[in-house]
Coordinates of C-alpha atoms and ligand atoms in Angstrom, one line a residue:
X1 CA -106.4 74.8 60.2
X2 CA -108.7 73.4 58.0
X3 CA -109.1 69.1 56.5
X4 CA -110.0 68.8 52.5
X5 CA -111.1 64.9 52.2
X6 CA -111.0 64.2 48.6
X7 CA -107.7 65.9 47.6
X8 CA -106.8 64.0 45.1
X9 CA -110.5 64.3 43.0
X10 CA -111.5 67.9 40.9
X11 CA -112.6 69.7 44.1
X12 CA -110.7 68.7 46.4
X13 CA -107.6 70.1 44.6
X14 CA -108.7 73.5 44.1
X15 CA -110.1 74.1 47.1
X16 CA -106.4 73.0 48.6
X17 CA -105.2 75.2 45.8
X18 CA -107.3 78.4 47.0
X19 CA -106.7 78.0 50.5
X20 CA -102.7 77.9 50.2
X21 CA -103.2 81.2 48.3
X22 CA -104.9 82.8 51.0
X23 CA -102.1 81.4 53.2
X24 CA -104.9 79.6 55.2
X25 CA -103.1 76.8 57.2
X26 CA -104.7 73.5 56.0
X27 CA -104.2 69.6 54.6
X28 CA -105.5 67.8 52.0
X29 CA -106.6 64.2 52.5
X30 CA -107.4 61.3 50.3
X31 CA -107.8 57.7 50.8
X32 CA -104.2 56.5 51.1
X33 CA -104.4 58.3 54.6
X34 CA -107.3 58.1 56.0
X35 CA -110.6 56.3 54.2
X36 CA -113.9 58.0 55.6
X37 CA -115.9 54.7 55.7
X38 CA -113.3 54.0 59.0
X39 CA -115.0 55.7 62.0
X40 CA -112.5 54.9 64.1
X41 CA -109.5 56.2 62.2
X42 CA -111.6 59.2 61.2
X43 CA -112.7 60.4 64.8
X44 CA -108.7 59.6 66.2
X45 CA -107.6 61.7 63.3
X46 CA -110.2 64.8 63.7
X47 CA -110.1 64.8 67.3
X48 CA -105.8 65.2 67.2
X49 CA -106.3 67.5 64.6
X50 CA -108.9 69.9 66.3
X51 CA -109.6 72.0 62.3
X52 CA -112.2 75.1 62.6
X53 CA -113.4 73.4 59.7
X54 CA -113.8 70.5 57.3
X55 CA -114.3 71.0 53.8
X56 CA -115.6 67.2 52.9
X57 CA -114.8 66.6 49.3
X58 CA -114.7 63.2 48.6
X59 CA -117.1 61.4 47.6
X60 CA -118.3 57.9 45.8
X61 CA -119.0 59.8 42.2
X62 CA -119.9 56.6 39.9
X63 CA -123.5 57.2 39.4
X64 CA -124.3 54.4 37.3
X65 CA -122.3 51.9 38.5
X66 CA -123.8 52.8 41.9
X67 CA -126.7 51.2 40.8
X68 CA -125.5 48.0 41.4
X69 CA -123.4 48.9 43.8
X70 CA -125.7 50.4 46.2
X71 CA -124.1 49.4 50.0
X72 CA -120.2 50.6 48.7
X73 CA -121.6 54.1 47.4
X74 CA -124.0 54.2 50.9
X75 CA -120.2 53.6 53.1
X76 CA -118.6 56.7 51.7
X77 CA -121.8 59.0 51.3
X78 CA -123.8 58.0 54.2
X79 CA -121.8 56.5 56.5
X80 CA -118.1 58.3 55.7
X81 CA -120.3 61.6 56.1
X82 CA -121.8 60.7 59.6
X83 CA -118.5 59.6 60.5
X84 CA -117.3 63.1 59.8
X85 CA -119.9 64.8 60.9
X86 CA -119.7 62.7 64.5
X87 CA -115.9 63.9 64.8
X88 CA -116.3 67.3 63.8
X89 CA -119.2 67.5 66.4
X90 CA -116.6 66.0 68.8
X91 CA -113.9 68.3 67.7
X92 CA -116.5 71.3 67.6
X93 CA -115.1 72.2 63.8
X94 CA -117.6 73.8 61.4
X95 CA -118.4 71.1 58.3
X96 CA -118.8 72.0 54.8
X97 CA -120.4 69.0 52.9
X98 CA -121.1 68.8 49.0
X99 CA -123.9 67.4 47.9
X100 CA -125.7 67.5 44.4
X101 CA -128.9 68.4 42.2
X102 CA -129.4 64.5 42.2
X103 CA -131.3 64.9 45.4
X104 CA -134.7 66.5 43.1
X105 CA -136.6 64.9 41.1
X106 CA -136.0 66.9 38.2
X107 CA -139.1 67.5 36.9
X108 CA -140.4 71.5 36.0
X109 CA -138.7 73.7 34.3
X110 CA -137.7 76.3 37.1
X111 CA -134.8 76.3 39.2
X112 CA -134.9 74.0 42.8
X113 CA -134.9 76.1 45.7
X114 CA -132.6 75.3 48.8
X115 CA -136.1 74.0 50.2
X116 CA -137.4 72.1 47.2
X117 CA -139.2 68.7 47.4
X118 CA -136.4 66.0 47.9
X119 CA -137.0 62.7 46.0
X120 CA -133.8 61.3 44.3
X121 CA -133.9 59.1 41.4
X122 CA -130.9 57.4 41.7
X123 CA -129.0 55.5 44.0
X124 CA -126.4 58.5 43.9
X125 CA -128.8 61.0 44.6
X126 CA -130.2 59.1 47.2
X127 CA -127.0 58.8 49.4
X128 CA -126.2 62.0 48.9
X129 CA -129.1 63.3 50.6
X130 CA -129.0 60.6 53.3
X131 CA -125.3 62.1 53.5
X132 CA -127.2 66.0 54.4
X133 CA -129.6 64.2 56.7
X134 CA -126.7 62.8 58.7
X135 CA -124.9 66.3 58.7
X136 CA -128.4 68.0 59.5
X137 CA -128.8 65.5 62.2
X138 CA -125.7 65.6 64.1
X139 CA -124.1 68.8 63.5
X140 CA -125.4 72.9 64.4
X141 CA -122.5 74.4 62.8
X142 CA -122.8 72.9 59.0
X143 CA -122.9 74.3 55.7
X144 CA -124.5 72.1 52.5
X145 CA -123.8 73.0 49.4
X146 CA -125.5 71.4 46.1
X147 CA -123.6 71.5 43.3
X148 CA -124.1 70.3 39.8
X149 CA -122.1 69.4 36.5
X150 CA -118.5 69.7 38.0
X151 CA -115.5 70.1 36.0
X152 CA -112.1 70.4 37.3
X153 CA -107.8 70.4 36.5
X154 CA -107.7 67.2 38.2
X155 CA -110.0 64.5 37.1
X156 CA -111.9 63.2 33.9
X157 CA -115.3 65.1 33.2
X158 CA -117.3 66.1 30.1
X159 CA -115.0 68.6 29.0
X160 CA -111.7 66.7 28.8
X161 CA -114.1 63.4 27.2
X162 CA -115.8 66.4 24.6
X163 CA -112.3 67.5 23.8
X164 CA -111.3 63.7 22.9
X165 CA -114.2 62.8 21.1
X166 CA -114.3 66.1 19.2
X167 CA -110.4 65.0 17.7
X168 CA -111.9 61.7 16.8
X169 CA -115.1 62.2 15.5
X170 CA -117.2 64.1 12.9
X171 CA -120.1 64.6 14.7
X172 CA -121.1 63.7 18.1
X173 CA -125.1 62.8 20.1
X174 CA -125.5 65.2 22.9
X175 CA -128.7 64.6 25.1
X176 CA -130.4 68.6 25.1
X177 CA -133.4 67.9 27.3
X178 CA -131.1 67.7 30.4
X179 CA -131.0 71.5 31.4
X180 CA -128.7 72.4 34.3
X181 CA -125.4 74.5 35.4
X182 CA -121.8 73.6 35.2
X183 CA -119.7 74.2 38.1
X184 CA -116.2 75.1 37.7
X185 CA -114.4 74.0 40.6
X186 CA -111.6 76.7 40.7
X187 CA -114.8 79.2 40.6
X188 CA -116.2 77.2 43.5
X189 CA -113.5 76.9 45.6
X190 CA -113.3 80.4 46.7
X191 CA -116.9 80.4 47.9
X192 CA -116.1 77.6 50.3
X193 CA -113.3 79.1 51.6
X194 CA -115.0 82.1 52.3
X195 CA -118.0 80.1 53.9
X196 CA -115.3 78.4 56.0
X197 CA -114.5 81.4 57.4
X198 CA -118.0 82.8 57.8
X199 CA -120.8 81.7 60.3
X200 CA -123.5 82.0 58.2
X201 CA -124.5 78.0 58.2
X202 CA -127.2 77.0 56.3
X203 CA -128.4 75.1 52.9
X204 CA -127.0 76.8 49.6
X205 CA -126.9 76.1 45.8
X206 CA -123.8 77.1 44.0
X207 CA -122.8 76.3 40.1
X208 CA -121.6 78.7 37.5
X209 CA -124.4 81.2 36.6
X210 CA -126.9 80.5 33.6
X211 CA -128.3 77.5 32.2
X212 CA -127.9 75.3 29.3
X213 CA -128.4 71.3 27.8
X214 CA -125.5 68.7 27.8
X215 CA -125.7 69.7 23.6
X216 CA -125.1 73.0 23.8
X217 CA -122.4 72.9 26.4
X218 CA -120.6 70.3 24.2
X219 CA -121.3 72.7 20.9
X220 CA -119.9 75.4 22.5
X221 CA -116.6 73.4 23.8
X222 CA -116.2 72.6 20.4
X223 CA -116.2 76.1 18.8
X224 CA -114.1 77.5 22.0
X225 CA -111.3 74.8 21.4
X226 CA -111.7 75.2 17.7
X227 CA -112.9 71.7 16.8
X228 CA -115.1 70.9 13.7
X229 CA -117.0 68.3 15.1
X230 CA -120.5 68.9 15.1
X231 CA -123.2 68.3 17.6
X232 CA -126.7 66.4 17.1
X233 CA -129.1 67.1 20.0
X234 CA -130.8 64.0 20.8
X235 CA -133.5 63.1 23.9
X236 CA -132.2 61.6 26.6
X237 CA -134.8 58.3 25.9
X238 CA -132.2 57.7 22.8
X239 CA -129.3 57.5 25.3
X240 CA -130.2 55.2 28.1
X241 CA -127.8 55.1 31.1
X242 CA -128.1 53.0 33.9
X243 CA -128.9 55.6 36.3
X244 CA -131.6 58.4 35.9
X245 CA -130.3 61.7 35.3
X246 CA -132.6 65.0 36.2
X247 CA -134.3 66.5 33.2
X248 CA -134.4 69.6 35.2
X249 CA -131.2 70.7 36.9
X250 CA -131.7 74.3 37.3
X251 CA -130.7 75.3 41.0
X252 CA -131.4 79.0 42.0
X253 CA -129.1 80.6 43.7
X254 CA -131.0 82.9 45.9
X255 CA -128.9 82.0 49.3
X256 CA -125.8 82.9 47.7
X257 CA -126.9 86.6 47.1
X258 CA -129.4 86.7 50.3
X259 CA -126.3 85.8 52.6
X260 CA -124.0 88.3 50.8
X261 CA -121.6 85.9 49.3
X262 CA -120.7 86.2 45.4
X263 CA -122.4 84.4 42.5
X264 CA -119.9 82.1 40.7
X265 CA -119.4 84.1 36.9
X266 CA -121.0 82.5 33.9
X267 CA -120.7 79.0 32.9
X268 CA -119.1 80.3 29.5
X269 CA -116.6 82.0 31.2
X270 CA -115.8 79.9 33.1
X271 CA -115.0 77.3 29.9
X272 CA -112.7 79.9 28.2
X273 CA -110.7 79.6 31.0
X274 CA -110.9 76.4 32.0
X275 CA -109.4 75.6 28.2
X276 CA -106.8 78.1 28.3
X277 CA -105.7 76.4 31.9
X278 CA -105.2 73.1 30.4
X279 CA -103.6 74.1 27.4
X280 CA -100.9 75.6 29.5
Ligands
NAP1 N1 -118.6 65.3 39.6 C1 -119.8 65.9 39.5 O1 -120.4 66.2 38.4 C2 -120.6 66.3 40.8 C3 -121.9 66.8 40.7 C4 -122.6 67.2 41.8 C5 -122.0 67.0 43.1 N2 -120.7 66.5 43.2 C6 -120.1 66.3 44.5 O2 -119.0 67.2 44.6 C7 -118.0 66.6 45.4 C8 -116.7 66.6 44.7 O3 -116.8 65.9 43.5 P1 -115.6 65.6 42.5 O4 -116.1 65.6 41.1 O5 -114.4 66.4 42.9 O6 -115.3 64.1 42.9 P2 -114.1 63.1 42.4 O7 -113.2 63.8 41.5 O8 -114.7 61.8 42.1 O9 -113.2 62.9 43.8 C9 -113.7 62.3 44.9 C10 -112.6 61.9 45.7 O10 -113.1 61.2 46.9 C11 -112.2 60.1 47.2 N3 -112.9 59.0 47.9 C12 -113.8 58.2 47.5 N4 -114.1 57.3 48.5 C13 -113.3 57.6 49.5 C14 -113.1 57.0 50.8 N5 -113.8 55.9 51.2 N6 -112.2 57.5 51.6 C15 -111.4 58.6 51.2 N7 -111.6 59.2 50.0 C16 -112.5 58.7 49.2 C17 -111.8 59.6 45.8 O11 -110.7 58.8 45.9 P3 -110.6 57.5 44.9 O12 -110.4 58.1 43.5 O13 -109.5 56.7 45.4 O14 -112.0 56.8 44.9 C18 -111.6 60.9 45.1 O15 -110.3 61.4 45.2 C19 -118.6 65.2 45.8 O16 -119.2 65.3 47.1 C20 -119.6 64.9 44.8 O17 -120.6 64.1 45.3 C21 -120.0 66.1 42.1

């Protein structure tokens, strides 16, 4: 048996979705049952349950408006992940936990290593690697998985707000100094499942393969879903947010290979299908 928290968000469901069809016997959890900032309900609930693993999705993913909202986005990513982590130590299950390319700095221009210098810039990042340190802390039989740019079926991201805008609009101002990887959750989804199922714990990186800028991922949504709106590249300094986002996103994906698992296919595959699964 294995627990998906976060069920109801983009990776949740498709990691649900991919381990009903491998017939793998699990649940999918989201708030309305059980909310991971209650220790108490989480470790009763883990320890009845007894999963080999849990595959911890959810998440607090407002970026900016964790910025002001610092001690709410610490409950769920610090303290919601040592809750799990405390049960799943109690309940001796493996733990996958996601965590994000928010944890670097993002400076350079080559890709972060599974070892790289931590320093977050943003109150985002910064729980999310407090999340791994709890994990790390607590737990032997973990997995951590960074992750970057997610799209999904279930959930707003880029994508589905590119595909608005571009009906709407003439042209559009993409920042194309922020360099990183989309991550296509039904690609992703797999790869947990088989680390789930694997014993080969450790610290990984995992996003679709290549790289590219915010502005040419919107320029080529726009030619793959055959809209005419046209995309300005513009420096991130021209389109202040309230949180910092990494210039540098690039994550290699040498632990993916070295531990014989497969390399996610390329981030422009992974569009055309994506479009062609919600046109459906
Ligand atoms: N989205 C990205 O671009 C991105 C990038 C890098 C890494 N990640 C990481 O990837 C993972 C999956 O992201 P995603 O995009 O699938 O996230 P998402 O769509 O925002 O889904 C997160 C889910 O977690 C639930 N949740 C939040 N607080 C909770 C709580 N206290 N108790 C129970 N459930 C709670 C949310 O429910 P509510 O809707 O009710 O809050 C939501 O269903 C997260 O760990 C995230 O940090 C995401």
């Amino acid at each position: 048996m294995i627990l998906v928290t976060g069920v109801n968000g983009q990776l949740g469901y498709d990691v649900v979705k991919e381990l009903n069809r491998r017939n793998i016997e699990c649940l999918g959890i989201d708030r309305e049952e059980l909310d991971i900032a209650d220790g108490n309900a989480i470790r009763k609930y883990i320890s009845e349950l007894k999963p080999e693993c849990v595959i911890h999705c959810a998440a607090y993913t407002a970026v900016d408006r964790a910025e002001d909202e610092e001690e709410v986005c610490a409950k769920v990513n610090v303290y919601g992940t040592e809750n799990i982590a405390k049960a799943c130590k109690e309940a001796d299950s493996k733990m996958i936990y996601i965590s994000t390319d928010y944890v670097f700095d993002g400076k350079g221009d080559t890709p972060f290593e599974v070892d790289g210098k931590i320093e977050p810039h943003s109150v985002y990042g910064k729980t999310k690697y407090e999340g791994e340190l709890k994990v790390k802390e607590i737990l032997d039989r973990y997995f951590i998985i960074r992750i970057s740019w997610v799209f999904g079926i279930n959930g707003n991201n880029f994508i589905k707000t590119m595909l608005r805008l571009g009906k709407e609009k003439e042209s559009l101002n993409v920042v194309c100094d922020q360099i990183g990887s989309p991550t296509y959750t039904f690609d992703l989804a797999p790869l947990l499942c088989d680390m789930a199922i694997s014993e080969k714990y450790g610290v990984y990186h995992a996003t679709n393969e290549g790289f590219c800028s915010w502005a040419e991922f919107a320029a080529e949504i726009m030619k793959k879903a055959d809209l005419g709106c046209n995309i300005n590249p513009i420096p991130t300094s021209e389109y202040p947010a309230k949180a910092e986002r990494p210039l540098n996103s690039r994550l290699s994906k040498k632990s993916i290979t070295d531990n014989g698992f497969n390399l996610l296919p390329s981030w422009e595959d992974a569009l055309e299908r994506y479009l062609k699964e919600i046109n459906k």
